[in-house]
DNA sequence: CTGAAAGCGCTTACAG
DNA sequence: CTGAAAGCGCTTACAG
């Protein structure tokens, strides 16, 4: 069993024709005779010829690889986004090179450089919470490689498209809903406020309070660096002791909402009778917990698809040297009301 | 702003030296003068030189890319495995090209070919449930590209390593535990029995019954093509009507266990008083549902790490033309007992 | 309808 | 300590 892979040259030699002709025959160029095409394709199939896309890529300066940098893969929202990305990429004939920045700025930089060195045709990024310098991303734009941000983005880079959700409106909706259900003392578990998404959710929370004439109380806000069930549970145990007692909770992720729900229940509080809870993301588990969790739907899968569609459109435009029109897509959230906020 | 990326030749020209010297200086070859190295590195940094790894890969016949094919990315177990894969890959300086087969045989074949064409240095695969022909994988071995299977594997390909868990033992443990807690009529929700993993879990279930002198009753087994909460809930609603009534349930995934828990609760059954439930995987949510779900821990993250470590070891061995010793690693599962199976 | 030749951007054996 | 040259496996403009 040979350890070498078949090359165009091997096919050419066996058929007694040039590599140029073999190359064209495989691509079904119109000016190659039907008979030649038949012979070439037959042999290619017989020998399991797999074209070396690196070589082709080097020659054509296109790799048909899309680079993706996300902070954390084992997160249901990002997993859904990646699923959307991969489906569109597959459909359009692109491969996906995936990097996880781990919310680590240095790693994000290293990943970005590796993808640049891999000469990806385009890049999709959700920026890490602690990233405040973006030159590792602007390098792509200088090199003419399209870049689309989703979810976590920055106003500092202008020459690129972005796909986000309306975090502010979603949070506003959520808190307005709680108030509509009778809550007056509403706590908020947020993520790192360094990140725009969590900053926006906090602002939506504040403005919904204000609109309803409820004073903002900073001691009801719990920022969390790590968004784990455990952290949320600890917050909740603290929350249960606040006086006057809280009667509502808006958590910036469903996972935190569920952790807090457990924590509050373990302190003897009843959901929704004593405290009504709403999360953010509406992932699969929200309806499976007890009581089912109200949430704000965040369409991750659609986000991944749209982001990739825009990116591929820009890759094509760049190749054909057409002007790229940058888009800013704001996906709407949707309030999903379940037991956990019932009156 | 130029749209072309800097090449080795650009650096060489500006410095008035050859590309060979620049190449060696950047790699810190010992026989290049310190002064030349300094000048090269300085200019490379100033111009943001990013070596084209395609070109280097073509020349060296190594891409430092690991290909990964998994059935479904938005699945917590696989997401954890990928996380493990990416961490080791990053540490060892490899990029990861990820493909999702979607439990679709045709797509799996297309993905495998694309990765072969990308000349990945190694491949990691979890085989789809409906795959019964494996020639798209053996092509890698013929080409001298190491391949490691994890979780879903096949005895039909011998020249490769695999990392699996002991599904049989895990299932046996789970059902034995239920019996120990007093259950005698134990239902089983399984996945597609085409897949070895689910077949093995079924066998563990059967043998645990047998060991404890309980007759196997086929009407208590619910195979499921789609492993969703909804499907599990429907099964549960059916289960609730079985006579004599069930008093235990072993579900082949936590998601199914949780769906079934909801279904049974909605039929007025109490968990664990009327029916004790145990799942499989022990993902984050298991301890967050009400009552907390007993489960069999399946170490996905470790699985991803070990798989990748083995693969990289084999890539190195292949490159150095050393003999590769194939390994079969069976990770042990662990029973996690929580409220849902309390006596 | 087909081929010879150049070139994509690197690396490395060979020579000096 | 450095350089000239070949070559990795393709594609494509040019020529016939």
XYZ file of C-alpha atoms in Angstrom, chain A residues 1-290:
290
model
C 0.000 0.000 0.000
C 1.632 3.215 -1.107
C 1.899 5.981 1.429
C 1.963 8.678 -1.228
C -1.153 10.253 -2.505
C -1.961 10.319 -6.190
C -1.077 13.549 -7.962
C -2.304 15.122 -11.137
C 1.057 14.188 -12.603
C 0.451 10.523 -11.839
C -2.818 10.567 -13.711
C -1.219 12.438 -16.595
C 1.622 9.993 -16.868
C -0.596 6.918 -16.842
C -2.805 8.424 -19.529
C 0.032 9.793 -21.603
C -1.318 13.341 -21.568
C -0.298 16.601 -19.886
C -1.198 17.674 -16.354
C -2.829 20.725 -17.871
C -5.283 18.573 -19.736
C -5.968 16.387 -16.729
C -6.596 19.458 -14.611
C -9.015 20.855 -17.151
C -10.759 17.550 -17.730
C -11.455 17.152 -14.024
C -12.980 20.606 -13.961
C -15.119 19.824 -16.984
C -13.697 22.615 -19.129
C -15.714 22.899 -22.329
C -12.788 22.632 -24.747
C -11.662 19.189 -23.594
C -12.942 16.236 -25.631
C -15.603 14.060 -24.083
C -13.430 11.005 -24.549
C -10.511 12.559 -22.655
C -12.783 13.635 -19.854
C -14.176 10.149 -19.597
C -10.744 8.552 -19.397
C -9.489 11.059 -16.858
C -12.482 10.781 -14.595
C -12.434 7.028 -14.776
C -8.807 6.808 -13.740
C -9.208 9.467 -11.065
C -12.025 7.482 -9.541
C -10.184 4.201 -9.815
C -7.117 5.572 -8.055
C -9.101 7.613 -5.535
C -7.507 10.805 -6.691
C -8.041 13.630 -4.163
C -6.857 16.998 -5.428
C -4.458 18.764 -3.110
C -6.357 21.901 -2.188
C -3.277 23.460 -0.626
C -1.513 23.462 -3.938
C -4.554 24.761 -5.740
C -5.039 27.332 -3.019
C -1.495 28.539 -3.281
C -1.846 28.953 -6.994
C -5.266 30.598 -6.912
C -4.767 32.508 -3.666
C -7.953 31.181 -2.215
C -8.253 28.448 0.348
C -11.998 28.052 0.717
C -11.453 28.048 4.443
C -13.473 30.185 6.813
C -11.816 30.948 10.125
C -13.911 31.179 13.265
C -12.837 32.542 16.634
C -15.205 32.205 19.562
C -14.613 32.519 23.281
C -16.017 29.185 24.374
C -17.235 26.209 22.473
C -18.936 24.268 25.254
C -21.574 26.950 25.550
C -24.940 26.185 24.115
C -25.383 29.533 22.409
C -22.029 29.388 20.648
C -22.499 25.745 19.766
C -25.729 26.705 18.000
C -24.009 29.544 16.180
C -21.238 27.216 15.041
C -23.839 24.790 13.807
C -25.350 27.556 11.687
C -21.920 28.571 10.425
C -20.996 25.030 9.478
C -24.212 24.386 7.615
C -23.862 27.400 5.368
C -20.138 26.799 4.928
C -20.784 23.212 3.874
C -23.506 24.226 1.459
C -21.208 26.781 -0.140
C -18.200 24.494 -0.276
C -16.089 26.037 2.454
C -14.199 24.341 5.243
C -14.233 25.741 8.738
C -11.163 26.250 10.892
C -12.287 26.726 14.441
C -10.447 28.423 17.311
C -11.473 28.910 20.885
C -10.068 32.000 22.534
C -11.124 30.932 26.005
C -11.806 34.574 26.927
C -8.041 35.016 26.817
C -6.796 38.045 24.888
C -3.364 36.584 24.166
C -4.885 33.401 22.818
C -7.236 35.387 20.640
C -4.261 37.170 19.113
C -2.380 33.932 18.533
C -5.476 32.367 16.967
C -6.041 35.336 14.690
C -2.442 35.181 13.475
C -2.648 31.455 12.877
C -5.746 31.957 10.761
C -4.092 34.749 8.861
C -1.120 32.489 8.221
C -3.546 29.846 7.016
C -4.775 32.448 4.546
C -8.417 31.856 5.360
C -10.733 33.457 2.821
C -12.762 35.096 5.556
C -13.064 35.350 9.306
C -15.965 35.167 11.749
C -15.380 36.414 15.272
C -17.115 36.845 18.561
C -14.771 39.061 20.519
C -13.573 38.073 23.975
C -14.743 40.037 26.990
C -11.304 41.380 27.830
C -10.229 42.450 24.368
C -9.690 46.179 24.062
C -7.109 46.311 21.290
C -8.295 45.093 17.907
C -5.235 45.316 15.682
C -5.074 41.533 15.318
C -8.436 41.823 13.573
C -7.745 44.903 11.494
C -4.820 43.045 9.966
C -7.371 40.953 8.100
C -9.007 43.996 6.621
C -5.643 45.413 5.563
C -4.979 42.128 3.802
C -8.329 42.284 2.032
C -9.807 39.389 3.989
C -13.453 39.957 4.922
C -14.318 39.807 8.588
C -17.743 39.618 10.191
C -18.345 40.027 13.897
C -21.283 38.427 15.625
C -22.722 38.806 19.092
C -19.680 40.361 20.768
C -18.539 43.182 18.597
C -16.845 46.576 18.751
C -17.544 50.001 17.310
C -13.792 50.493 16.905
C -13.577 48.525 13.696
C -15.718 50.051 11.028
C -14.866 48.330 7.785
C -16.780 45.177 8.465
C -20.239 43.769 8.893
C -21.725 42.602 12.129
C -24.646 40.487 13.244
C -25.901 41.082 16.727
C -29.052 40.814 18.713
C -30.724 43.684 20.417
C -29.498 42.920 23.908
C -30.843 46.158 25.251
C -34.352 45.581 23.912
C -34.339 41.932 24.993
C -33.364 42.847 28.530
C -35.864 45.684 28.583
C -38.618 43.306 27.471
C -37.650 40.786 30.119
C -37.681 43.251 32.989
C -40.782 45.001 31.742
C -42.446 41.593 31.716
C -41.409 40.926 35.321
C -42.854 44.261 36.352
C -46.029 43.483 34.444
C -46.275 40.301 36.480
C -46.165 42.365 39.657
C -42.469 42.455 40.588
C -41.086 45.612 42.212
C -37.748 44.471 43.704
C -35.909 42.942 40.776
C -32.376 41.614 41.033
C -30.050 41.213 38.061
C -27.303 38.675 37.567
C -25.103 39.936 34.773
C -21.984 38.783 32.969
C -18.763 40.743 32.762
C -19.764 44.355 32.152
C -16.609 44.801 30.126
C -18.551 43.127 27.332
C -21.021 45.216 25.367
C -23.640 42.496 25.374
C -23.799 42.374 29.151
C -23.480 46.124 29.430
C -26.467 46.460 27.113
C -28.502 43.942 29.051
C -27.762 45.883 32.209
C -28.889 49.082 30.519
C -32.102 47.445 29.346
C -32.708 46.354 32.932
C -32.127 49.858 34.273
C -34.288 51.566 31.688
C -37.191 49.176 32.167
C -37.086 49.969 35.862
C -36.979 53.679 35.150
C -39.832 53.551 32.661
C -41.935 51.900 35.340
C -40.935 54.349 38.032
C -38.836 51.912 40.034
C -35.612 53.228 41.533
C -32.392 51.449 40.516
C -30.748 49.767 43.502
C -27.100 48.851 42.855
C -27.057 46.225 45.590
C -29.458 44.154 43.488
C -26.945 43.799 40.663
C -24.588 40.798 40.645
C -21.898 40.880 37.965
C -20.218 37.525 37.367
C -16.963 36.843 35.691
C -17.689 33.135 35.390
C -21.135 32.253 34.127
C -21.616 28.948 35.890
C -24.514 27.380 37.728
C -22.435 27.337 40.907
C -21.693 31.051 40.844
C -25.363 31.815 40.241
C -26.367 29.580 43.111
C -24.036 31.432 45.449
C -25.406 34.766 44.305
C -28.903 33.466 44.959
C -28.113 32.418 48.476
C -26.928 35.937 49.140
C -29.948 37.393 47.376
C -32.337 35.473 49.576
C -31.152 37.485 52.564
C -31.598 40.940 51.029
C -34.080 43.227 52.812
C -36.610 44.234 51.716
C -36.783 40.882 49.910
C -36.559 40.612 46.144
C -39.581 39.413 44.214
C -38.055 39.167 40.744
C -34.809 38.179 39.030
C -33.488 38.804 35.570
C -30.422 36.699 34.803
C -28.302 37.492 31.774
C -28.077 33.838 30.762
C -30.360 30.852 31.212
C -27.649 28.883 32.933
C -27.350 31.602 35.564
C -31.120 31.762 35.875
C -31.297 28.045 36.504
C -28.476 28.137 39.033
C -30.190 30.991 40.818
C -33.509 29.182 40.715
C -31.902 26.281 42.540
C -30.259 28.557 45.034
C -33.468 30.393 45.835
C -35.438 27.164 46.104
C -32.872 25.753 48.499
C -33.418 28.835 50.663
C -37.078 27.914 50.877
C -38.338 30.463 48.368
C -41.074 29.464 45.934
C -40.787 30.163 42.227
C -42.804 31.985 40.923
C -44.880 32.770 44.055
C -42.063 34.435 46.028
C -39.647 35.290 43.255
C -40.296 35.333 39.518
C -37.331 34.518 37.323
C -36.496 35.168 33.706
C -33.341 34.183 31.853
C -31.792 35.067 28.524
C -31.085 32.826 25.516
C -33.971 30.376 25.663
C -31.966 27.269 25.260
C -33.331 23.776 25.210
C -33.184 23.282 28.965
C -35.264 26.327 29.822
C -38.493 24.460 29.328
C -37.217 21.348 31.047
C -36.485 22.768 34.478
C -39.051 23.010 37.238
